[in-house]
One Martini backbone bead per residue (centre of mass of N, CA, C, O) as a GRO file, in nm:
protein
  421
    1MET     BB    1   0.094   0.038   0.025
    2GLU     BB    2   0.053   0.367  -0.045
    3LEU     BB    3   0.148   0.644   0.107
    4LYS     BB    4   0.053   0.935   0.212
    5ARG     BB    5   0.084   1.271   0.208
    6VAL     BB    6   0.168   1.519   0.469
    7VAL     BB    7   0.036   1.838   0.564
    8VAL     BB    8   0.051   2.181   0.662
    9THR     BB    9  -0.247   2.425   0.668
   10GLY     BB   10  -0.263   2.498   0.989
   11LEU     BB   11  -0.261   2.754   1.262
   12GLY     BB   12  -0.262   2.765   1.634
   13ALA     BB   13  -0.246   3.005   1.928
   14ILE     BB   14  -0.223   2.986   2.298
   15THR     BB   15   0.014   3.170   2.492
   16PRO     BB   16   0.255   3.311   2.705
   17ILE     BB   17   0.361   3.480   2.415
   18GLY     BB   18   0.067   3.454   2.276
   19ASN     BB   19  -0.270   3.481   2.100
   20ASP     BB   20  -0.098   3.394   1.846
   21VAL     BB   21   0.120   3.304   1.609
   22ALA     BB   22   0.272   3.564   1.542
   23THR     BB   23   0.338   3.650   1.835
   24THR     BB   24   0.471   3.392   1.933
   25TRP     BB   25   0.700   3.384   1.722
   26LYS     BB   26   0.827   3.658   1.771
   27ASN     BB   27   0.893   3.608   2.077
   28ALA     BB   28   1.073   3.364   2.028
   29ILE     BB   29   1.285   3.513   1.852
   30ASP     BB   30   1.325   3.747   2.084
   31GLY     BB   31   1.332   3.615   2.378
   32VAL     BB   32   1.058   3.589   2.538
   33SER     BB   33   0.922   3.581   2.848
   34GLY     BB   34   0.628   3.424   3.023
   35ALA     BB   35   0.712   3.487   3.307
   36ALA     BB   36   0.517   3.520   3.618
   37PRO     BB   37   0.321   3.595   3.845
   38ILE     BB   38   0.060   3.456   3.982
   39THR     BB   39  -0.311   3.502   3.909
   40HIS     BB   40  -0.518   3.255   3.954
   41PHE     BB   41  -0.381   3.261   4.247
   42ASP     BB   42  -0.274   3.237   4.574
   43ALA     BB   43   0.094   3.180   4.599
   44SER     BB   44   0.241   3.278   4.872
   45LYS     BB   45   0.267   2.964   5.006
   46PHE     BB   46   0.440   2.874   4.780
   47LYS     BB   47   0.734   2.777   4.646
   48THR     BB   48   0.585   2.856   4.382
   49GLN     BB   49   0.495   3.200   4.232
   50PHE     BB   50   0.521   3.109   3.925
   51ALA     BB   51   0.445   3.146   3.564
   52CYS     BB   52   0.314   3.052   3.233
   53GLU     BB   53   0.077   3.251   3.142
   54VAL     BB   54  -0.192   3.354   3.004
   55LYS     BB   55  -0.263   3.668   2.844
   56ASN     BB   56  -0.532   3.855   2.784
   57PHE     BB   57  -0.776   3.649   2.848
   58ASN     BB   58  -1.120   3.661   2.725
   59ALA     BB   59  -1.375   3.447   2.706
   60ALA     BB   60  -1.610   3.651   2.623
   61ASP     BB   61  -1.485   3.696   2.329
   62PHE     BB   62  -1.573   3.374   2.240
   63PHE     BB   63  -1.809   3.318   2.459
   64ASP     BB   64  -2.090   3.243   2.583
   65ARG     BB   65  -2.237   3.186   2.881
   66LYS     BB   66  -2.342   2.902   2.821
   67LYS     BB   67  -2.074   2.779   2.719
   68LEU     BB   68  -1.890   2.841   2.968
   69ARG     BB   69  -2.023   2.619   3.151
   70GLN     BB   70  -1.868   2.380   2.964
   71TYR     BB   71  -1.572   2.521   3.000
   72ASP     BB   72  -1.276   2.474   3.058
   73LEU     BB   73  -0.985   2.634   3.026
   74TYR     BB   74  -0.846   2.427   2.844
   75CYS     BB   75  -1.078   2.429   2.634
   76GLN     BB   76  -1.070   2.722   2.555
   77TYR     BB   77  -0.791   2.720   2.436
   78GLY     BB   78  -0.842   2.494   2.227
   79LEU     BB   79  -1.074   2.632   2.068
   80VAL     BB   80  -0.920   2.886   1.978
   81ALA     BB   81  -0.687   2.747   1.831
   82ALA     BB   82  -0.870   2.590   1.636
   83ASP     BB   83  -1.007   2.829   1.504
   84GLN     BB   84  -0.750   2.946   1.383
   85ALA     BB   85  -0.663   2.697   1.212
   86ILE     BB   86  -0.923   2.661   1.046
   87ALA     BB   87  -0.914   2.942   0.920
   88ASP     BB   88  -0.631   2.921   0.794
   89ALA     BB   89  -0.722   2.651   0.620
   90LYS     BB   90  -1.021   2.655   0.530
   91LEU     BB   91  -1.195   2.395   0.663
   92ASP     BB   92  -1.506   2.540   0.650
   93ASP     BB   93  -1.563   2.521   0.368
   94GLU     BB   94  -1.707   2.472   0.096
   95GLY     BB   95  -1.664   2.123  -0.011
   96ILE     BB   96  -1.613   1.984   0.246
   97ASP     BB   97  -1.569   1.662   0.369
   98LYS     BB   98  -1.669   1.599   0.698
   99THR     BB   99  -1.630   1.281   0.702
  100ARG     BB  100  -1.294   1.345   0.645
  101VAL     BB  101  -1.287   1.499   0.925
  102GLY     BB  102  -1.084   1.524   1.212
  103VAL     BB  103  -1.017   1.478   1.582
  104ILE     BB  104  -0.690   1.501   1.750
  105PHE     BB  105  -0.677   1.567   2.097
  106ALA     BB  106  -0.489   1.697   2.377
  107ALA     BB  107  -0.422   1.594   2.730
  108GLY     BB  108  -0.261   1.539   3.029
  109ILE     BB  109  -0.516   1.627   3.229
  110GLY     BB  110  -0.720   1.872   3.198
  111GLY     BB  111  -0.984   1.958   3.427
  112LEU     BB  112  -0.847   2.061   3.705
  113HIS     BB  113  -1.012   2.307   3.799
  114THR     BB  114  -1.285   2.168   3.810
  115PHE     BB  115  -1.209   1.952   4.013
  116GLU     BB  116  -1.120   2.142   4.238
  117GLU     BB  117  -1.388   2.293   4.274
  118GLU     BB  118  -1.580   2.051   4.328
  119ALA     BB  119  -1.426   1.928   4.566
  120GLY     BB  120  -1.438   2.185   4.741
  121ASN     BB  121  -1.745   2.216   4.755
  122TYR     BB  122  -1.796   1.945   4.895
  123ALA     BB  123  -1.619   1.993   5.147
  124LEU     BB  124  -1.806   2.242   5.242
  125THR     BB  125  -2.123   2.103   5.182
  126GLY     BB  126  -2.180   1.793   5.184
  127GLU     BB  127  -2.260   1.726   5.484
  128GLU     BB  128  -2.511   1.925   5.488
  129LEU     BB  129  -2.637   1.910   5.168
  130GLY     BB  130  -2.496   1.740   4.996
  131PRO     BB  131  -2.446   1.669   4.682
  132LYS     BB  132  -2.353   1.964   4.452
  133TYR     BB  133  -2.310   1.900   4.154
  134ASN     BB  134  -2.224   1.979   3.853
  135PRO     BB  135  -2.346   1.868   3.548
  136PHE     BB  136  -2.053   1.957   3.406
  137PHE     BB  137  -1.820   1.823   3.549
  138ILE     BB  138  -1.735   1.581   3.371
  139PRO     BB  139  -1.738   1.719   3.077
  140LYS     BB  140  -1.519   1.935   3.171
  141MET     BB  141  -1.277   1.740   3.274
  142ILE     BB  142  -1.224   1.567   3.049
  143ALA     BB  143  -0.954   1.508   2.817
  144ASP     BB  144  -1.152   1.476   2.542
  145ILE     BB  145  -1.350   1.732   2.510
  146ALA     BB  146  -1.215   1.912   2.302
  147ALA     BB  147  -1.254   1.725   2.064
  148GLY     BB  148  -1.562   1.718   2.082
  149HIS     BB  149  -1.620   2.023   2.043
  150ILE     BB  150  -1.487   2.063   1.771
  151SER     BB  151  -1.663   1.862   1.620
  152ILE     BB  152  -1.938   1.993   1.685
  153ASN     BB  153  -1.885   2.289   1.581
  154TYR     BB  154  -1.801   2.157   1.268
  155SER     BB  155  -1.902   1.875   1.177
  156PHE     BB  156  -1.685   1.653   1.236
  157HIS     BB  157  -1.689   1.290   1.137
  158GLY     BB  158  -1.434   1.188   1.201
  159PRO     BB  159  -1.196   1.110   1.382
  160ASN     BB  160  -1.252   1.106   1.757
  161TYR     BB  161  -1.004   1.206   2.004
  162GLY     BB  162  -0.806   1.154   2.280
  163VAL     BB  163  -0.477   1.221   2.432
  164VAL     BB  164  -0.275   1.037   2.689
  165SER     BB  165   0.095   1.116   2.770
  166ALA     BB  166   0.140   1.355   2.906
  167CYS     BB  167   0.399   1.542   2.763
  168ALA     BB  168   0.335   1.360   2.486
  169SER     BB  169   0.042   1.394   2.385
  170SER     BB  170   0.048   1.594   2.127
  171THR     BB  171   0.247   1.424   1.967
  172ASN     BB  172   0.073   1.172   1.955
  173ALA     BB  173  -0.159   1.311   1.807
  174ILE     BB  174   0.000   1.381   1.552
  175ILE     BB  175   0.079   1.094   1.479
  176ASP     BB  176  -0.208   0.989   1.448
  177ALA     BB  177  -0.288   1.186   1.226
  178PHE     BB  178  -0.072   1.108   1.024
  179ASN     BB  179  -0.151   0.804   0.999
  180THR     BB  180  -0.447   0.838   0.917
  181ILE     BB  181  -0.385   0.987   0.648
  182ARG     BB  182  -0.166   0.794   0.512
  183LEU     BB  183  -0.394   0.553   0.520
  184GLY     BB  184  -0.679   0.695   0.417
  185LYS     BB  185  -0.894   0.779   0.669
  186ALA     BB  186  -0.829   1.086   0.593
  187ASP     BB  187  -0.795   1.427   0.487
  188ALA     BB  188  -0.827   1.561   0.783
  189ILE     BB  189  -0.670   1.703   1.091
  190VAL     BB  190  -0.734   1.811   1.410
  191THR     BB  191  -0.445   1.909   1.602
  192GLY     BB  192  -0.317   1.874   1.947
  193GLY     BB  193  -0.326   2.095   2.246
  194ALA     BB  194  -0.423   2.130   2.604
  195GLU     BB  195  -0.362   2.349   2.901
  196ALA     BB  196  -0.465   2.406   3.272
  197ALA     BB  197  -0.248   2.394   3.574
  198VAL     BB  198  -0.250   2.691   3.721
  199PHE     BB  199  -0.303   2.556   4.018
  200PRO     BB  200  -0.283   2.433   4.322
  201ALA     BB  201  -0.260   2.131   4.235
  202GLY     BB  202  -0.036   2.171   4.027
  203VAL     BB  203   0.179   2.329   4.186
  204GLY     BB  204   0.177   2.157   4.446
  205GLY     BB  205   0.243   1.885   4.315
  206PHE     BB  206   0.517   1.967   4.184
  207ASN     BB  207   0.647   2.065   4.444
  208ALA     BB  208   0.642   1.787   4.594
  209MET     BB  209   0.856   1.680   4.361
  210HIS     BB  210   1.072   1.898   4.286
  211ALA     BB  211   1.014   2.022   3.973
  212LEU     BB  212   1.020   2.323   4.037
  213SER     BB  213   1.101   2.626   4.022
  214THR     BB  214   1.221   2.880   4.291
  215ARG     BB  215   1.271   3.166   4.128
  216ASN     BB  216   1.100   3.423   4.260
  217ASP     BB  217   1.305   3.676   4.205
  218ASP     BB  218   1.334   3.553   3.873
  219PRO     BB  219   1.125   3.435   3.653
  220THR     BB  220   1.242   3.502   3.356
  221ARG     BB  221   1.515   3.315   3.455
  222ALA     BB  222   1.425   3.017   3.535
  223SER     BB  223   1.429   2.906   3.249
  224ARG     BB  224   1.741   2.692   3.198
  225PRO     BB  225   1.836   2.512   2.976
  226PHE     BB  226   2.156   2.366   3.000
  227SER     BB  227   2.214   2.479   3.283
  228ALA     BB  228   2.368   2.450   3.585
  229SER     BB  229   2.135   2.639   3.744
  230ARG     BB  230   1.917   2.453   3.724
  231ASP     BB  231   1.581   2.388   3.918
  232GLY     BB  232   1.349   2.360   3.706
  233PHE     BB  233   1.041   2.397   3.598
  234VAL     BB  234   0.796   2.591   3.416
  235ILE     BB  235   0.478   2.638   3.432
  236GLY     BB  236   0.228   2.607   3.180
  237GLU     BB  237  -0.006   2.739   2.926
  238GLY     BB  238  -0.236   2.626   2.665
  239SER     BB  239  -0.229   2.625   2.292
  240ALA     BB  240  -0.202   2.400   2.001
  241CYS     BB  241  -0.264   2.397   1.637
  242LEU     BB  242  -0.300   2.155   1.368
  243ILE     BB  243  -0.330   2.108   1.018
  244LEU     BB  244  -0.375   1.801   0.870
  245GLU     BB  245  -0.304   1.699   0.522
  246GLU     BB  246  -0.361   1.578   0.231
  247LEU     BB  247  -0.197   1.673  -0.037
  248GLU     BB  248  -0.409   1.654  -0.272
  249HIS     BB  249  -0.631   1.795  -0.115
  250ALA     BB  250  -0.481   2.063  -0.076
  251LYS     BB  251  -0.425   2.126  -0.376
  252ALA     BB  252  -0.722   2.118  -0.485
  253ARG     BB  253  -0.794   2.381  -0.279
  254GLY     BB  254  -0.542   2.582  -0.238
  255ALA     BB  255  -0.365   2.539  -0.001
  256LYS     BB  256  -0.162   2.623   0.237
  257ILE     BB  257   0.189   2.524   0.275
  258TYR     BB  258   0.418   2.491   0.535
  259ALA     BB  259   0.459   2.168   0.558
  260GLU     BB  260   0.602   1.842   0.608
  261VAL     BB  261   0.513   1.533   0.727
  262VAL     BB  262   0.752   1.240   0.767
  263GLY     BB  263   0.766   1.163   1.091
  264GLY     BB  264   0.734   0.909   1.361
  265GLY     BB  265   0.807   0.851   1.712
  266MET     BB  266   0.826   0.576   1.958
  267SER     BB  267   0.870   0.525   2.322
  268ALA     BB  268   1.031   0.370   2.615
  269ASP     BB  269   1.202   0.372   2.913
  270ALA     BB  270   1.145   0.167   3.140
  271HIS     BB  271   1.223   0.313   3.451
  272HIS     BB  272   1.019   0.564   3.549
  273ILE     BB  273   0.752   0.762   3.645
  274THR     BB  274   0.935   1.051   3.607
  275ALA     BB  275   1.213   0.980   3.523
  276THR     BB  276   1.445   0.991   3.310
  277HIS     BB  277   1.681   0.849   3.149
  278PRO     BB  278   2.013   0.914   3.223
  279GLU     BB  279   2.106   0.797   2.916
  280GLY     BB  280   1.871   0.820   2.698
  281LEU     BB  281   1.737   0.559   2.573
  282GLY     BB  282   1.450   0.651   2.480
  283ALA     BB  283   1.550   0.897   2.316
  284LYS     BB  284   1.711   0.748   2.109
  285LEU     BB  285   1.486   0.563   2.000
  286VAL     BB  286   1.282   0.782   1.904
  287MET     BB  287   1.469   0.918   1.695
  288LYS     BB  288   1.528   0.666   1.527
  289ASN     BB  289   1.231   0.605   1.457
  290ALA     BB  290   1.175   0.869   1.307
  291LEU     BB  291   1.394   0.844   1.090
  292GLU     BB  292   1.293   0.577   0.977
  293ASP     BB  293   1.006   0.672   0.901
  294ALA     BB  294   1.138   0.911   0.711
  295ASN     BB  295   1.391   0.816   0.558
  296MET     BB  296   1.642   0.932   0.735
  297LYS     BB  297   1.923   1.102   0.811
  298PRO     BB  298   2.081   1.273   1.051
  299GLU     BB  299   2.216   1.486   0.844
  300GLU     BB  300   1.914   1.611   0.764
  301ILE     BB  301   1.914   1.763   1.026
  302ASP     BB  302   1.889   2.112   1.145
  303TYR     BB  303   1.664   2.085   1.387
  304ILE     BB  304   1.617   2.082   1.751
  305ASN     BB  305   1.342   2.050   1.959
  306ALA     BB  306   1.376   2.029   2.276
  307HIS     BB  307   1.256   1.934   2.567
  308GLY     BB  308   1.406   2.099   2.774
  309THR     BB  309   1.300   2.171   3.104
  310SER     BB  310   1.522   2.239   3.342
  311THR     BB  311   1.636   1.971   3.452
  312PRO     BB  312   1.895   1.804   3.580
  313VAL     BB  313   1.837   1.518   3.442
  314GLY     BB  314   1.686   1.550   3.167
  315ASP     BB  315   1.896   1.714   3.000
  316VAL     BB  316   2.121   1.502   2.997
  317GLY     BB  317   1.981   1.266   2.849
  318GLU     BB  318   1.931   1.424   2.583
  319VAL     BB  319   2.222   1.486   2.512
  320LEU     BB  320   2.318   1.194   2.495
  321ALA     BB  321   2.122   1.117   2.267
  322ILE     BB  322   2.216   1.318   2.051
  323LYS     BB  323   2.504   1.218   2.037
  324ASP     BB  324   2.438   0.926   1.953
  325VAL     BB  325   2.261   0.985   1.691
  326PHE     BB  326   2.448   1.241   1.555
  327GLY     BB  327   2.720   1.303   1.644
  328GLU     BB  328   2.896   1.523   1.461
  329HIS     BB  329   2.625   1.670   1.371
  330ALA     BB  330   2.573   1.814   1.652
  331THR     BB  331   2.774   2.063   1.558
  332LYS     BB  332   2.566   2.163   1.309
  333LEU     BB  333   2.322   2.165   1.428
  334ASN     BB  334   2.032   2.282   1.599
  335VAL     BB  335   1.969   2.356   1.953
  336SER     BB  336   1.651   2.400   2.134
  337SER     BB  337   1.454   2.556   2.409
  338THR     BB  338   1.134   2.702   2.432
  339LYS     BB  339   1.082   2.672   2.745
  340SER     BB  340   1.244   2.928   2.827
  341MET     BB  341   0.967   3.096   2.743
  342THR     BB  342   0.690   2.911   2.784
  343GLY     BB  343   0.737   2.676   2.921
  344HIS     BB  344   0.545   2.399   3.049
  345LEU     BB  345   0.252   2.260   2.876
  346LEU     BB  346   0.256   1.970   2.882
  347GLY     BB  347   0.017   1.838   2.681
  348ALA     BB  348   0.086   2.102   2.476
  349THR     BB  349   0.395   2.111   2.403
  350GLY     BB  350   0.424   1.948   2.137
  351ALA     BB  351   0.252   2.134   1.956
  352LEU     BB  352   0.415   2.393   1.993
  353GLU     BB  353   0.691   2.269   1.897
  354ALA     BB  354   0.587   2.191   1.619
  355LEU     BB  355   0.521   2.477   1.533
  356PHE     BB  356   0.812   2.581   1.554
  357CYS     BB  357   0.920   2.392   1.335
  358VAL     BB  358   0.747   2.497   1.106
  359LYS     BB  359   0.854   2.793   1.125
  360ALA     BB  360   1.151   2.728   1.081
  361VAL     BB  361   1.111   2.608   0.797
  362GLU     BB  362   0.967   2.856   0.671
  363ASN     BB  363   1.207   3.086   0.782
  364ASP     BB  364   1.501   3.010   0.853
  365VAL     BB  365   1.477   2.984   1.186
  366VAL     BB  366   1.613   2.974   1.522
  367PRO     BB  367   1.522   2.945   1.824
  368PRO     BB  368   1.602   3.006   2.147
  369THR     BB  369   1.789   2.969   2.440
  370ILE     BB  370   1.738   3.114   2.724
  371ASN     BB  371   1.937   3.194   3.013
  372HIS     BB  372   2.228   3.176   2.920
  373GLU     BB  373   2.535   3.182   3.090
  374GLU     BB  374   2.832   3.281   3.118
  375GLY     BB  375   3.008   3.014   3.285
  376ASP     BB  376   2.826   2.804   3.252
  377ASN     BB  377   2.888   2.467   3.385
  378ASP     BB  378   2.848   2.119   3.283
  379GLU     BB  379   2.982   1.807   3.280
  380ASN     BB  380   2.701   1.675   3.157
  381ILE     BB  381   2.731   1.899   2.934
  382ASP     BB  382   2.775   1.918   2.585
  383TYR     BB  383   2.900   2.213   2.423
  384SER     BB  384   2.952   2.095   2.128
  385ILE     BB  385   2.685   2.133   2.093
  386ASN     BB  386   2.458   2.329   1.888
  387PHE     BB  387   2.357   2.565   2.063
  388THR     BB  388   2.089   2.812   2.092
  389PHE     BB  389   2.190   3.094   2.256
  390ASN     BB  390   1.983   3.389   2.327
  391LYS     BB  391   1.984   3.373   1.997
  392ALA     BB  392   1.877   3.377   1.707
  393GLN     BB  393   1.910   3.173   1.396
  394GLN     BB  394   2.010   3.205   1.078
  395ARG     BB  395   1.908   2.926   0.865
  396PRO     BB  396   1.886   2.646   0.711
  397VAL     BB  397   1.555   2.467   0.724
  398ASN     BB  398   1.457   2.155   0.606
  399ALA     BB  399   1.474   2.005   0.897
  400ALA     BB  400   1.269   1.905   1.186
  401LEU     BB  401   1.288   1.815   1.536
  402SER     BB  402   1.063   1.679   1.797
  403ASN     BB  403   1.070   1.654   2.150
  404THR     BB  404   0.887   1.425   2.382
  405PHE     BB  405   0.849   1.377   2.742
  406GLY     BB  406   0.688   1.153   2.982
  407PHE     BB  407   0.535   1.049   3.227
  408GLY     BB  408   0.609   0.695   3.221
  409GLY     BB  409   0.812   0.700   2.959
  410HIS     BB  410   0.706   0.883   2.731
  411ASN     BB  411   0.788   0.891   2.376
  412ALA     BB  412   0.800   1.164   2.126
  413CYS     BB  413   0.846   1.212   1.759
  414ILE     BB  414   0.893   1.463   1.505
  415ILE     BB  415   0.901   1.535   1.142
  416VAL     BB  416   0.984   1.824   0.945
  417LYS     BB  417   0.948   1.969   0.612
  418LYS     BB  418   0.995   2.095   0.333
  419TYR     BB  419   0.799   2.163   0.071
  420LYS     BB  420   0.808   1.939  -0.217
  421GLY     BB  421   0.652   1.863  -0.517
   0.00000   0.00000   0.00000
């Protein structure tokens, strides 16, 4: 069976550094940090008091009051990003066979805020009044509901489901969308992810694991992947959406083509529930699997958007994996972690970083890893690898690879290339 070619025809984003794709991309290239003191709740008693929140987002600008009762914040972000991407791709135009358009959309956690609110309300009133749960509690909370709402809003009748694999979730969603289209099961898929966990349970839970940076005196410089002084990740929120489409279908309707998706890899660390493998064994395997799927050699990759969360152990394992897979070529390609600016969007992070790879391929520019200071040195990080520190770099980017690794040892990787007819 001959596999179909798959291209990207639409993009959408609601992120800590911009509420659309153009603003998000510009700020990523300019090295703007999205970190700031938390506003969603009073974090004054928490070890970490800052995050990368979405800013200037007013849900009432997008949804009426009745609809807002049904949408957790994570879903709101996902729906707005999807609306942007669908409009960008003109996927709602007349003539589209909507039975051949699907939605595969991810969340690592889902409606955490809704769960927290409802559980809190019951704790306060349940004993006296009995359970008074909101009838929208379950459908607001579940991690697949953003996919469901997107499908309902646009009458897309193709494959429709959510994907949950912790921080690898939205990369897994993109891989599923890619495979569904190239096997001929759909003409187009709305894919990506959304997350909104900057609430007491999210921040407190990650604090209890000692996973978050506690650089409260200097939030914008807290996320510093691959630097010796890194002390944990910065939690972020938001959504990114990509429209994946079968090439001939896109060409027939005159769609703009941003890039081509050419491969996806998956693997497991099979090591620990939260820690990545210290030698990067799962990371090596997932990149090799993606290259094999794309029928590409390591030397053909120009840019790696690293998982690079700014954790002491995780960054080391990824560097070791890149060295192993790419060898001498690791000194020639560019590596950066955009989490230094956006923070870690958990289940949405893979989609956002895939979007950055698409934009890097489109514009021949690599976004930087910010907050790297001269003199920082870590014997476990090999600085002979060509990291793009502090300033974006203009260079030909014909192919880009994006890594995402999740709690549970889930690893996912995709490769995008310049579209050549």
